[in-house]
GROMACS .gro file of C-alpha atoms in nm:
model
  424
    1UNK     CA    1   1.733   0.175  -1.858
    2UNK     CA    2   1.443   0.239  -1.643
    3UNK     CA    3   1.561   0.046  -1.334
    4UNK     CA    4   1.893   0.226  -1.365
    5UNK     CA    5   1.763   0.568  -1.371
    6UNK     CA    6   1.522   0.523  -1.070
    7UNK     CA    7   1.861   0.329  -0.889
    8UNK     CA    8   2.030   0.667  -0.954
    9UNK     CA    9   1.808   0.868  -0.864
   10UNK     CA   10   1.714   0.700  -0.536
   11UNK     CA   11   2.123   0.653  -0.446
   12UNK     CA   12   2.164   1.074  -0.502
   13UNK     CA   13   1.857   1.095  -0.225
   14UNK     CA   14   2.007   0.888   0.022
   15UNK     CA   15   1.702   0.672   0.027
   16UNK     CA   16   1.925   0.330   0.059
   17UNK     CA   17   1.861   0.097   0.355
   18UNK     CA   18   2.238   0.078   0.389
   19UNK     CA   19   2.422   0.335   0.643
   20UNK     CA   20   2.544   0.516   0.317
   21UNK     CA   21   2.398   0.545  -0.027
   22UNK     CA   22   2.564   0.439  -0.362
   23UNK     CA   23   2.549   0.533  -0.681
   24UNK     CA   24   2.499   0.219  -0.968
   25UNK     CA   25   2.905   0.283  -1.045
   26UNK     CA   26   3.005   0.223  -0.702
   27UNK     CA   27   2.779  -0.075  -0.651
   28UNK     CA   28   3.000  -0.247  -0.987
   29UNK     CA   29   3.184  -0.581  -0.889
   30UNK     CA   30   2.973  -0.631  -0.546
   31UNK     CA   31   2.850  -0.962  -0.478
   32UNK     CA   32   2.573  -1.087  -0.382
   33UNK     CA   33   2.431  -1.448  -0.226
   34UNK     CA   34   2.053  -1.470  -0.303
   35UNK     CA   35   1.858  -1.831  -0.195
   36UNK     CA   36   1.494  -1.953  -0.329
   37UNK     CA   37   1.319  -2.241  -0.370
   38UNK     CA   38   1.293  -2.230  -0.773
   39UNK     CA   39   1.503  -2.499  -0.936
   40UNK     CA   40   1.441  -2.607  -1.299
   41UNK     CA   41   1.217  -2.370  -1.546
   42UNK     CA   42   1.204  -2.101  -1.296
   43UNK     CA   43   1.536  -2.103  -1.164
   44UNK     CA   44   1.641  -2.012  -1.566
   45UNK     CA   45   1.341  -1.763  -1.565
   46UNK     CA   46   1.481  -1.616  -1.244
   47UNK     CA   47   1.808  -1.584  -1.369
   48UNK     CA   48   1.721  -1.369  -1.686
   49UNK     CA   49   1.577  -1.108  -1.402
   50UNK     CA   50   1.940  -1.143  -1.202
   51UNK     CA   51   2.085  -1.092  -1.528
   52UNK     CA   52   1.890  -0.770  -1.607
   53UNK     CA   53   1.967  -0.632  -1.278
   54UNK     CA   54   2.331  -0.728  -1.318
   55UNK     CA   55   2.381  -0.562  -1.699
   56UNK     CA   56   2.218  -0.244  -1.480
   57UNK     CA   57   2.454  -0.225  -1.187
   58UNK     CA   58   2.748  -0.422  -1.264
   59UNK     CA   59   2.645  -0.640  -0.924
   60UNK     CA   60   2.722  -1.004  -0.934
   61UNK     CA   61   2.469  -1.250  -0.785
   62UNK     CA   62   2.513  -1.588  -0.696
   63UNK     CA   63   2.186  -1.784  -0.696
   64UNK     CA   64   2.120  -2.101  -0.440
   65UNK     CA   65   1.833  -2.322  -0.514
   66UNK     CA   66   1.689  -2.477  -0.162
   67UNK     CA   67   1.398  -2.634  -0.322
   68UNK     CA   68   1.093  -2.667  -0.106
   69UNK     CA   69   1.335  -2.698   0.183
   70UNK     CA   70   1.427  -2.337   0.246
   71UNK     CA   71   1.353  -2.287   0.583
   72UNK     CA   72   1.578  -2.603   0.667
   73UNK     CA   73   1.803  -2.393   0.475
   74UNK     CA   74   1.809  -2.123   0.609
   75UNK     CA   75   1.823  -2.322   0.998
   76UNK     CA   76   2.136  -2.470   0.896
   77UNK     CA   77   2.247  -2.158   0.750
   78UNK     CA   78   2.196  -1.945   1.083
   79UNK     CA   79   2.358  -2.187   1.342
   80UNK     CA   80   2.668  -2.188   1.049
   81UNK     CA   81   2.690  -1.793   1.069
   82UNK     CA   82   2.654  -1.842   0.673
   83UNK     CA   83   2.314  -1.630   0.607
   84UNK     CA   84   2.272  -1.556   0.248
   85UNK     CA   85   2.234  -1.149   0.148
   86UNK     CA   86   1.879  -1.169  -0.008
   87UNK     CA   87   1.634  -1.462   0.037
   88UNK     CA   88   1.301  -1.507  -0.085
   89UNK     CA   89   1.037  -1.664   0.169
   90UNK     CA   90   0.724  -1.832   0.109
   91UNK     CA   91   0.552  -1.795   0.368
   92UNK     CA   92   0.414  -1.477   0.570
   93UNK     CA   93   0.459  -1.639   0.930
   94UNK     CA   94   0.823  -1.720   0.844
   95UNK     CA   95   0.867  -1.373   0.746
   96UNK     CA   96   0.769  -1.222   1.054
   97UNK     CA   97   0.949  -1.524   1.257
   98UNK     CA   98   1.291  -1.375   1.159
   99UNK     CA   99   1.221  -1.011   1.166
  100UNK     CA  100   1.136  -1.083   1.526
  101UNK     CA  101   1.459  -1.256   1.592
  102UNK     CA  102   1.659  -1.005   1.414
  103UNK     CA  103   1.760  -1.172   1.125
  104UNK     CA  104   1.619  -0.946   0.856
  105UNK     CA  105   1.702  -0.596   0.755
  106UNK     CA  106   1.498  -0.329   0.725
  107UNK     CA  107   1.398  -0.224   0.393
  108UNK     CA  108   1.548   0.149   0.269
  109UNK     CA  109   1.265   0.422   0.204
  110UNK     CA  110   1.309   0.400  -0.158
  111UNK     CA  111   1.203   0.036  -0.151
  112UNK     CA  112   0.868   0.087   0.082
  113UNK     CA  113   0.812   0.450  -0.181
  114UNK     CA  114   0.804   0.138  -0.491
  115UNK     CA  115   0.609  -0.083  -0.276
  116UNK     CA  116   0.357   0.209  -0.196
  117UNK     CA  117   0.325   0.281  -0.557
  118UNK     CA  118   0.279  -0.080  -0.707
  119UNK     CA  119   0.134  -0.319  -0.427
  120UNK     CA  120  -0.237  -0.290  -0.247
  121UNK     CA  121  -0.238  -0.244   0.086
  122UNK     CA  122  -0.305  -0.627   0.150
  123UNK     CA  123   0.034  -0.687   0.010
  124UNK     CA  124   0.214  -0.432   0.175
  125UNK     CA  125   0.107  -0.559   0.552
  126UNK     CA  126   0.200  -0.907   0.474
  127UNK     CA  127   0.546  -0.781   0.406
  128UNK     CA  128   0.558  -0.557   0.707
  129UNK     CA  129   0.630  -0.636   1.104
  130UNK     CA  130   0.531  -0.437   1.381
  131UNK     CA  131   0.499  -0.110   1.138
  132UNK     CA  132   0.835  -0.200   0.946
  133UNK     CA  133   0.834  -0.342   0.562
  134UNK     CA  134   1.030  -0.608   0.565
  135UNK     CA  135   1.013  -0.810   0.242
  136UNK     CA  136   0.860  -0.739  -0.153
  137UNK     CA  137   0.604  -1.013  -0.282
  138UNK     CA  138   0.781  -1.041  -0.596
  139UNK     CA  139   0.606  -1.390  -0.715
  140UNK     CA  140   0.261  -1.477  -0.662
  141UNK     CA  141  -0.012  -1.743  -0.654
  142UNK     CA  142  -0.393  -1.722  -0.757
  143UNK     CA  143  -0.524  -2.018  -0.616
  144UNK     CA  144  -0.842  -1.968  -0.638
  145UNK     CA  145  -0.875  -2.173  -0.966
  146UNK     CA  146  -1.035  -2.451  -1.123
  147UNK     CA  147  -0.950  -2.619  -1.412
  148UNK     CA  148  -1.158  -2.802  -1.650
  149UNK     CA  149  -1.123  -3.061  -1.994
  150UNK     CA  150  -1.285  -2.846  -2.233
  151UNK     CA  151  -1.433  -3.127  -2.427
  152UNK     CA  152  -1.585  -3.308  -2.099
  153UNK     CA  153  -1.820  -2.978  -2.015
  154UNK     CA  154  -1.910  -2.978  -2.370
  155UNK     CA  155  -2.034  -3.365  -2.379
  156UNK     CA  156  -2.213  -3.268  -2.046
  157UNK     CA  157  -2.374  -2.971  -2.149
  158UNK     CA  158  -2.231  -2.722  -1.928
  159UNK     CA  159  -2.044  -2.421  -1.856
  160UNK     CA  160  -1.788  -2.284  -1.609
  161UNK     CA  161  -2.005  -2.184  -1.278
  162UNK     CA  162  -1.984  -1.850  -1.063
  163UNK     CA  163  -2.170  -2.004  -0.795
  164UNK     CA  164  -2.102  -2.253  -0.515
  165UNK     CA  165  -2.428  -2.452  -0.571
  166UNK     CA  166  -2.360  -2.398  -0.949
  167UNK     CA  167  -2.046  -2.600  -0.861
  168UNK     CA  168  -2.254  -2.872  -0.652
  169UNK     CA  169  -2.501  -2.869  -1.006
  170UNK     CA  170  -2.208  -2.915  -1.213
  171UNK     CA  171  -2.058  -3.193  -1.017
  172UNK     CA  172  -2.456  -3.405  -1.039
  173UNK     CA  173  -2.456  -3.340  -1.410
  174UNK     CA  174  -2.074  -3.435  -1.456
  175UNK     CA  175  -2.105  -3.719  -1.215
  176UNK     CA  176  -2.398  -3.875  -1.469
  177UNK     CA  177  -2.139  -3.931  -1.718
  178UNK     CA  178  -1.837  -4.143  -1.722
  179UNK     CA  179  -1.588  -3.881  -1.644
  180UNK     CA  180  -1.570  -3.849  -1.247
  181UNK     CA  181  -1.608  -3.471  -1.180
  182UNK     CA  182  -1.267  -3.418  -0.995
  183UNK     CA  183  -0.874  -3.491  -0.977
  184UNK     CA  184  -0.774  -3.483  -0.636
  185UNK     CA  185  -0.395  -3.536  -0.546
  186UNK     CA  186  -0.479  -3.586  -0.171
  187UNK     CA  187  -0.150  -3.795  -0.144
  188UNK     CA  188   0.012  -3.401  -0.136
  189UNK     CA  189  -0.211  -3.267   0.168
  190UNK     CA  190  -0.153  -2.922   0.113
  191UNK     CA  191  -0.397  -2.970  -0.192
  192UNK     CA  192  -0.669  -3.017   0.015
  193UNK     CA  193  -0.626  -2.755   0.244
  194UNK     CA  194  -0.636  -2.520  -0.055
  195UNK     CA  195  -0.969  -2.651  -0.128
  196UNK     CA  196  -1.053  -2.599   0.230
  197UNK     CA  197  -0.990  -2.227   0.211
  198UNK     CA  198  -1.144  -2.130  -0.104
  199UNK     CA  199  -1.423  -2.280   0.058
  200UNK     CA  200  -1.424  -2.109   0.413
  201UNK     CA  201  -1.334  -1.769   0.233
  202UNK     CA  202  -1.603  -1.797  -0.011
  203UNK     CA  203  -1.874  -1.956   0.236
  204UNK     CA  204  -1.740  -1.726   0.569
  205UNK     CA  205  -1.595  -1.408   0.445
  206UNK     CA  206  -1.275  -1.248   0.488
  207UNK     CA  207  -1.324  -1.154   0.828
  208UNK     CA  208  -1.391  -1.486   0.995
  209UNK     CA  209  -1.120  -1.593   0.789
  210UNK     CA  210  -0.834  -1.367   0.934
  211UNK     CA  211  -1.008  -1.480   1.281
  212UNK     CA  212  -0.937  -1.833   1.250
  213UNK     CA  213  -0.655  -1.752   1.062
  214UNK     CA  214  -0.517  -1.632   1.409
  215UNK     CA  215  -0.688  -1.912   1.574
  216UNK     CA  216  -0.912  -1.612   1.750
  217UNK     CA  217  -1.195  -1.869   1.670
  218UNK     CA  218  -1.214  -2.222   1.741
  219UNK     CA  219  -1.196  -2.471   1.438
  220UNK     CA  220  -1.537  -2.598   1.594
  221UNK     CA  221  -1.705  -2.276   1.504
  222UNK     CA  222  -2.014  -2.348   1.293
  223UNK     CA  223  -1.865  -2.136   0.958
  224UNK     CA  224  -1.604  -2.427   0.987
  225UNK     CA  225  -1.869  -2.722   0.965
  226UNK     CA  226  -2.054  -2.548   0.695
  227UNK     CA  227  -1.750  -2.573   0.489
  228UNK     CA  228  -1.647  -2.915   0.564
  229UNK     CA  229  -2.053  -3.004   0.503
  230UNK     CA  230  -1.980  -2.869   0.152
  231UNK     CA  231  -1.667  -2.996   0.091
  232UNK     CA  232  -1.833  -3.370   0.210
  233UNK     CA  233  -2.096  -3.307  -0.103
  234UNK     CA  234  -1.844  -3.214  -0.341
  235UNK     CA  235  -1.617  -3.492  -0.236
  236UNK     CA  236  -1.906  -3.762  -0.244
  237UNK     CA  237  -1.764  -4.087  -0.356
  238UNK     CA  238  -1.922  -4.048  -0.697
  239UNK     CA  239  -1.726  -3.758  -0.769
  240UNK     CA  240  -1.362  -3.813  -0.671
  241UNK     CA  241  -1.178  -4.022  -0.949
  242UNK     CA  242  -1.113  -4.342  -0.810
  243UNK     CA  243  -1.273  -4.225  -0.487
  244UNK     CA  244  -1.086  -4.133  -0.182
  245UNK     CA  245  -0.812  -4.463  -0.143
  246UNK     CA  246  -0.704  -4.377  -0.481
  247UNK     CA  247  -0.711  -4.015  -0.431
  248UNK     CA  248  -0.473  -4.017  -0.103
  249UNK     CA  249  -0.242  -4.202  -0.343
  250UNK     CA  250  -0.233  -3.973  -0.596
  251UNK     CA  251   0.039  -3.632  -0.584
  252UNK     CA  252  -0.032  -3.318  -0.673
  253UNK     CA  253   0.120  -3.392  -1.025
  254UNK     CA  254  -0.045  -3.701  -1.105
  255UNK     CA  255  -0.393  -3.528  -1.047
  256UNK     CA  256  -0.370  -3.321  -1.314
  257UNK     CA  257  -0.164  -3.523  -1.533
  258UNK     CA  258  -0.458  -3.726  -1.452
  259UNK     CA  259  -0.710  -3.491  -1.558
  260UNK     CA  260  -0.573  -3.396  -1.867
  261UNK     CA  261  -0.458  -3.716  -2.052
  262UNK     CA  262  -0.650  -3.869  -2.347
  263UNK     CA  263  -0.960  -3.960  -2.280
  264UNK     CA  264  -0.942  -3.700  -1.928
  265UNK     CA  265  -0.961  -3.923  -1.585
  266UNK     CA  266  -1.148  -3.656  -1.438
  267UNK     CA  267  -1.332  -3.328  -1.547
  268UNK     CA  268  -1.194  -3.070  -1.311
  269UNK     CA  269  -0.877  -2.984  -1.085
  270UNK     CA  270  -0.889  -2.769  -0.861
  271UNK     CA  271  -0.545  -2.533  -0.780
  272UNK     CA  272  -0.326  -2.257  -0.849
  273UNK     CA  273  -0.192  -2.072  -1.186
  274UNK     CA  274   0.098  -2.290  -1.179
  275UNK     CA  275  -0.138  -2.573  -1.288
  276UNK     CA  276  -0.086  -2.449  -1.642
  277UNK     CA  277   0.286  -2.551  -1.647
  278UNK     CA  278   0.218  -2.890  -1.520
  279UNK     CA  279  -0.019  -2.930  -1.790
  280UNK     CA  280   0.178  -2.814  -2.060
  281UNK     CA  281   0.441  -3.034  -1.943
  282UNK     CA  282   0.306  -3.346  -1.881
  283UNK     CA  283   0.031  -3.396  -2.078
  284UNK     CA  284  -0.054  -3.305  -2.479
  285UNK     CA  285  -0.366  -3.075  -2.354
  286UNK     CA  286  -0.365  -2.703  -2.476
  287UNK     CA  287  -0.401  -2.462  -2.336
  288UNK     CA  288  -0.746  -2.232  -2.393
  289UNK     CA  289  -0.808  -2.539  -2.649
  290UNK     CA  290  -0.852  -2.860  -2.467
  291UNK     CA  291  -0.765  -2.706  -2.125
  292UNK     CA  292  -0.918  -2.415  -1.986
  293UNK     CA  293  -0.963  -2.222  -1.642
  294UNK     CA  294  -1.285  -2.046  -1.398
  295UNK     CA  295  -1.234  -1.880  -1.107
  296UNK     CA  296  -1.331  -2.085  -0.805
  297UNK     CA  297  -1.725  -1.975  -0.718
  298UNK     CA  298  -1.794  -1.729  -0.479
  299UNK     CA  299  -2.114  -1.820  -0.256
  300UNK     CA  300  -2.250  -1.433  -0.327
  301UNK     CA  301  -2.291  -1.252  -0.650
  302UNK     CA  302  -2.012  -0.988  -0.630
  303UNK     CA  303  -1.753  -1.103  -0.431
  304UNK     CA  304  -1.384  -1.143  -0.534
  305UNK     CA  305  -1.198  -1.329  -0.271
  306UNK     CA  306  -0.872  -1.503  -0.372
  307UNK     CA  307  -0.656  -1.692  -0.207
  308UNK     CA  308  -0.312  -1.704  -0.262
  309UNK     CA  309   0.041  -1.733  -0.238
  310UNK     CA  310   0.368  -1.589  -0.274
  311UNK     CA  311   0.760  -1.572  -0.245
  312UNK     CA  312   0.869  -1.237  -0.033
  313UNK     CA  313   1.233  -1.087  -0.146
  314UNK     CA  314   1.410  -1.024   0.243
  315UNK     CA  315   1.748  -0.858   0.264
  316UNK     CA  316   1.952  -1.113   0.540
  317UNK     CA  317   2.288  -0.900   0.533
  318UNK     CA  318   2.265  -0.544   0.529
  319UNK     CA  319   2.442  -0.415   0.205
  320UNK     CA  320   2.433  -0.122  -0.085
  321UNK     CA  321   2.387  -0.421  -0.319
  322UNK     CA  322   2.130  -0.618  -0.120
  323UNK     CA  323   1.882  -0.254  -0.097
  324UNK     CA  324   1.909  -0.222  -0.506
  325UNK     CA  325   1.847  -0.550  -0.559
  326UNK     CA  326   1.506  -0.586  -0.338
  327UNK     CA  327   1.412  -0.205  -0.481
  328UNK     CA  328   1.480  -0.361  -0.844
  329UNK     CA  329   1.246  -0.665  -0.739
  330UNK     CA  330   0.962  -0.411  -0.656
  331UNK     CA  331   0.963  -0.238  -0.985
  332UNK     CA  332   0.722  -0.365  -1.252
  333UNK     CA  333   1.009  -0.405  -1.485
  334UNK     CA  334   1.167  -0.680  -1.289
  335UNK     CA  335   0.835  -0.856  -1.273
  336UNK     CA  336   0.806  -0.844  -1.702
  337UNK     CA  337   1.126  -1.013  -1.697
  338UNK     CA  338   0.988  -1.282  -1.608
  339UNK     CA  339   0.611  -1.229  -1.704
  340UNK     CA  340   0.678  -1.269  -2.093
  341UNK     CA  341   0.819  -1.648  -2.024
  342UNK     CA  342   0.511  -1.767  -1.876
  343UNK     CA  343   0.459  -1.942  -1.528
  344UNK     CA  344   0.479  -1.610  -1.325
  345UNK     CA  345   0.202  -1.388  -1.211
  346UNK     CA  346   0.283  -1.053  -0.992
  347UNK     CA  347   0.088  -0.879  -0.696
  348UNK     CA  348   0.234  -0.560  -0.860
  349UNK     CA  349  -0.054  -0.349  -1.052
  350UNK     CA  350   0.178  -0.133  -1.241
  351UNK     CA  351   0.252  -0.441  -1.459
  352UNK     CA  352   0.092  -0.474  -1.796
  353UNK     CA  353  -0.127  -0.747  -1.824
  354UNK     CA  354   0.030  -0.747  -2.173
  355UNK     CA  355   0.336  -0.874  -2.055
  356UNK     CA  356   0.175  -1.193  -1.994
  357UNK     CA  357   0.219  -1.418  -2.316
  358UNK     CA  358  -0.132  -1.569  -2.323
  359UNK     CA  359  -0.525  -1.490  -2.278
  360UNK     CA  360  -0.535  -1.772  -1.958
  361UNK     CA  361  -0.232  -1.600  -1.755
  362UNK     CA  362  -0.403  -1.250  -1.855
  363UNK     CA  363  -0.705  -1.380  -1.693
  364UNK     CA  364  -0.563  -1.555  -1.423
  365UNK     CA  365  -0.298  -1.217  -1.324
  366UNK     CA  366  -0.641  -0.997  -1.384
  367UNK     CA  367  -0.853  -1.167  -1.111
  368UNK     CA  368  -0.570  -1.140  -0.839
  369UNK     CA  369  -0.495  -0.781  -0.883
  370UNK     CA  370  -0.888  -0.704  -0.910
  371UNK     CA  371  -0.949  -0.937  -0.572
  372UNK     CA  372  -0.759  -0.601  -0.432
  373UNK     CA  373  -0.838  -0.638  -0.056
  374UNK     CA  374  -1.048  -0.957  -0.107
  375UNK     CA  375  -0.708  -1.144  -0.167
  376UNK     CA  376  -0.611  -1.357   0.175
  377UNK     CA  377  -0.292  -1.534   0.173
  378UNK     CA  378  -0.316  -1.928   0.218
  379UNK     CA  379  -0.419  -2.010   0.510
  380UNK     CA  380  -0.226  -2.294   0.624
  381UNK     CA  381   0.096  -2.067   0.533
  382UNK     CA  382  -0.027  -1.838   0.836
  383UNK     CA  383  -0.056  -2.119   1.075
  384UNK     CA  384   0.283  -2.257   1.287
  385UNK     CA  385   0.459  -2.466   1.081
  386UNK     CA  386   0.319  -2.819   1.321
  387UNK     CA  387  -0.053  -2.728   1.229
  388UNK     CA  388  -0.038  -2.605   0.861
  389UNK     CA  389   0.290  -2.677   0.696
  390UNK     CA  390   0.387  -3.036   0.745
  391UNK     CA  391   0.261  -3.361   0.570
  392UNK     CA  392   0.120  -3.606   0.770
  393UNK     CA  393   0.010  -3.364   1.056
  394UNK     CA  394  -0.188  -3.072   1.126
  395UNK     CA  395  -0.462  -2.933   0.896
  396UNK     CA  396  -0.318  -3.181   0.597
  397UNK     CA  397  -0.396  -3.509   0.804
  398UNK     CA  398  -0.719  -3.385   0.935
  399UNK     CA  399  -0.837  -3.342   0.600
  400UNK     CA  400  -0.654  -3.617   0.445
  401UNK     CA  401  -0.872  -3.824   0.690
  402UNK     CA  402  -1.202  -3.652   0.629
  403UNK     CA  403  -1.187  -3.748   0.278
  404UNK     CA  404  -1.229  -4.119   0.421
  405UNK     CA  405  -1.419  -4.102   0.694
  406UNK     CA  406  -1.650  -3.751   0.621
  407UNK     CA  407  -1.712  -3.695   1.012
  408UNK     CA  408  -1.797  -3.320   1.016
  409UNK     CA  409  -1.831  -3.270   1.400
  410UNK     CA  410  -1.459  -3.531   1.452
  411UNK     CA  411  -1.280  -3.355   1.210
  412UNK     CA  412  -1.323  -2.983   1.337
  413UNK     CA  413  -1.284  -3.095   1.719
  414UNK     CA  414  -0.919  -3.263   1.594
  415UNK     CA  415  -0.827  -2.953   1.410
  416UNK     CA  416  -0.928  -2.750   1.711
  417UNK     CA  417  -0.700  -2.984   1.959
  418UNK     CA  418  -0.379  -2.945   1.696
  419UNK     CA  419  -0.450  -2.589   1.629
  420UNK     CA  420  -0.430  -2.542   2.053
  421UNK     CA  421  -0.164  -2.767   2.071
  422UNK     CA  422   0.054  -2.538   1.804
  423UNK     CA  423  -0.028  -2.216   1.953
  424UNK     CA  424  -0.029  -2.328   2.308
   0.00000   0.00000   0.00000
């Protein structure tokens, strides 16, 4: 009854983002249109928070499932006149791309008064435009993550790293046995431009990395060939399973089905918290047992920088319904929902960590909220779409090929001509 009492409350101080506030009675019977990408497991873990917020306020959603195609969604969607109330977007720059064009509402003071209270600042300015908070994180992404057979470190004799060169020492040690140190599924480019940012944040800084984040630095800076210089030594030959052909075949999903089959194919994957569901459901691994999880190293004793994702709650059609819905979304009680079903990890830090069902999400939840303002949101995801969203172009090619051909000085020259080429 939490929500409901703070819905109340809010309605009686006029603090909706519609032209006139309503109590939870006179919100009973509205309907509501809300679009995502979650189909599957977390389109049923989504729905027991729409059903929560639905027992509260008597609202009726109807939930649309775009996949990973959302934005082609929501295209189609525009030009039709046929915008949902509430979607959630993935990515920051298409966030502020329809604020700027109108297309989102406003959110009410009682929903930037949660957001205050429960997200760092970090999170608050992703979700804001020109001064105005536009959308709540309500799902996010560590991926700053690796994950490692349990059983091959043993048989090698070593332990999770905190260091970048106690990565490189763990990849020669690795690579002398018959495990090859890492899983890549360069076939899905985005994975390697994950590894690229953990390694420009942790090598360059936060700063530099919100500078070429806005392309306010040229990719042919030298922080960007010290990170593809590292990247070359941890994806020698000799460590990439089935070296780079094989690896350029291999998705996302077959990496670390890959890495976690009986005997492992590889020691290590690097990538986000949702790892854990793909190994759980492809593979007989356990988790904490055979399967574990570090944080990826930093490159100076102290730092917590994380990168990461997320999926930003946006009101599309102004509405009573629409306001208490994204206000419910910022509370920590919509977030345990879906917290105590696994596969979910919030921004918020008035949720529990107990509300996660196992020690590896605790862990994994912990370091994002304690990154605080050392948290940076993928990088690619801030790019235009050309340069950092698409397969086969952009950052994702670039990389793809510098997993082949590992020319340092080529490969930041052609991400400098495609990042120019997408901004110009």
């Amino acid at each position: 009854m939490l929500f409901a009492i703070a819905l109340l409350a809010s309605a009686c101080s006029g603090t909706s983002s519609s032209s006139t506030s309503s109590s939870s009675t006179e919100l009973r019977g509205a309907r509501l249109r809300v679009l995502a990408v979650w189909t599957g497991a977390e389109a049923r873990r989504f729905a027991a928070v729409i059903r929560a917020f639905e027992a509260h306020t008597g609202v009726v959603i109807d939930y649309v499932s775009t996949g990973n195609r959302i934005a082609d969604e929501l295209a189609a969607r525009r030009a039709a006149h046929d915008l949902p109330d509430v979607a959630f977007v993935p990515q920051p720059g298409l966030l502020r791309q329809y604020a700027r064009a109108g297309l989102l509402v406003p959110l009410g003071a009682g929903t930037v008064n949660e957001v205050t209270r429960s997200y760092p600042p970090v999170w608050r300015e992703l979700g804001s435009v020109d001064g105005r908070l536009y959308g709540v994180w309500f799902k996010a992404a560590n991926k700053s993550l690796i994950w490692y057979d349990v059983g091959a470190f043993e048989r090698a004799g070593v332990i999770p790293p905190s260091s970048l060169e106690g990565l490189v020492a763990v990849a020669r040690k690795l690579a002398t046995t018959r495990v090859p140190v890492f899983s890549l599924g360069a076939r899905d480019g985005w994975t390697l431009t994950d590894w690229f940012e953990n390694v420009y944040l942790a090598l360059a800084g936060p700063g530099r990395y919100d500078e070429l984040a806005a392309h306010h630095m040229a990719w042919t800076d030298p922080s960007v060939k010290r990170a593809l210089r590292l990247l070359s030594r941890l994806w020698s030959p000799s460590n990439v399973a089935g070296g780079a052909g094989r690896a350029l075949t291999t998705t996302f999903e077959q990496s670390v089905r890959n890495a976690f089959s009986s005997p492992p194919d590889a020691a290590m994957v690097m990538e986000g918290d949702f790892v854990a569901g793909a190994i759980t459901g492809t593979t007989k691994a356990r988790l904490g047992i055979d399967a574990d999880v570090f944080p990826f190293p930093q490159a100076r004793v102290g730092d917590r920088f994380v990168v990461g994702g997320g999926d930003a709650a946006v009101v599309m059609r102004r509405s009573a319904a629409a306001d208490a819905f994204v206000r419910y979304l910022a509370t920590p009680q919509a977030a345990v929902v879906w917290a105590r079903y696994g596969g979910f990890i919030s921004a918020n830090v008035n949720v529990d960590l107990s509300a996660y069902p196992d020690a590896v999400t605790r862990g994994i939840a912990r370091a994002l909220i304690e990154a605080g303002d050392g948290f940076r949101f993928d990088l690619s995801d801030l790019q235009p779409a050309q340069f950092g969203g698409i397969e086969g172009r952009g950052m994702r090619r670039r990389l793809q090929d510098f997993l082949v051909t590992d020319d340092v000085d080529g490969t930041a020259a052609g991400l400098e001509a495609d990042a120019t080429a997408a901004y110009g």
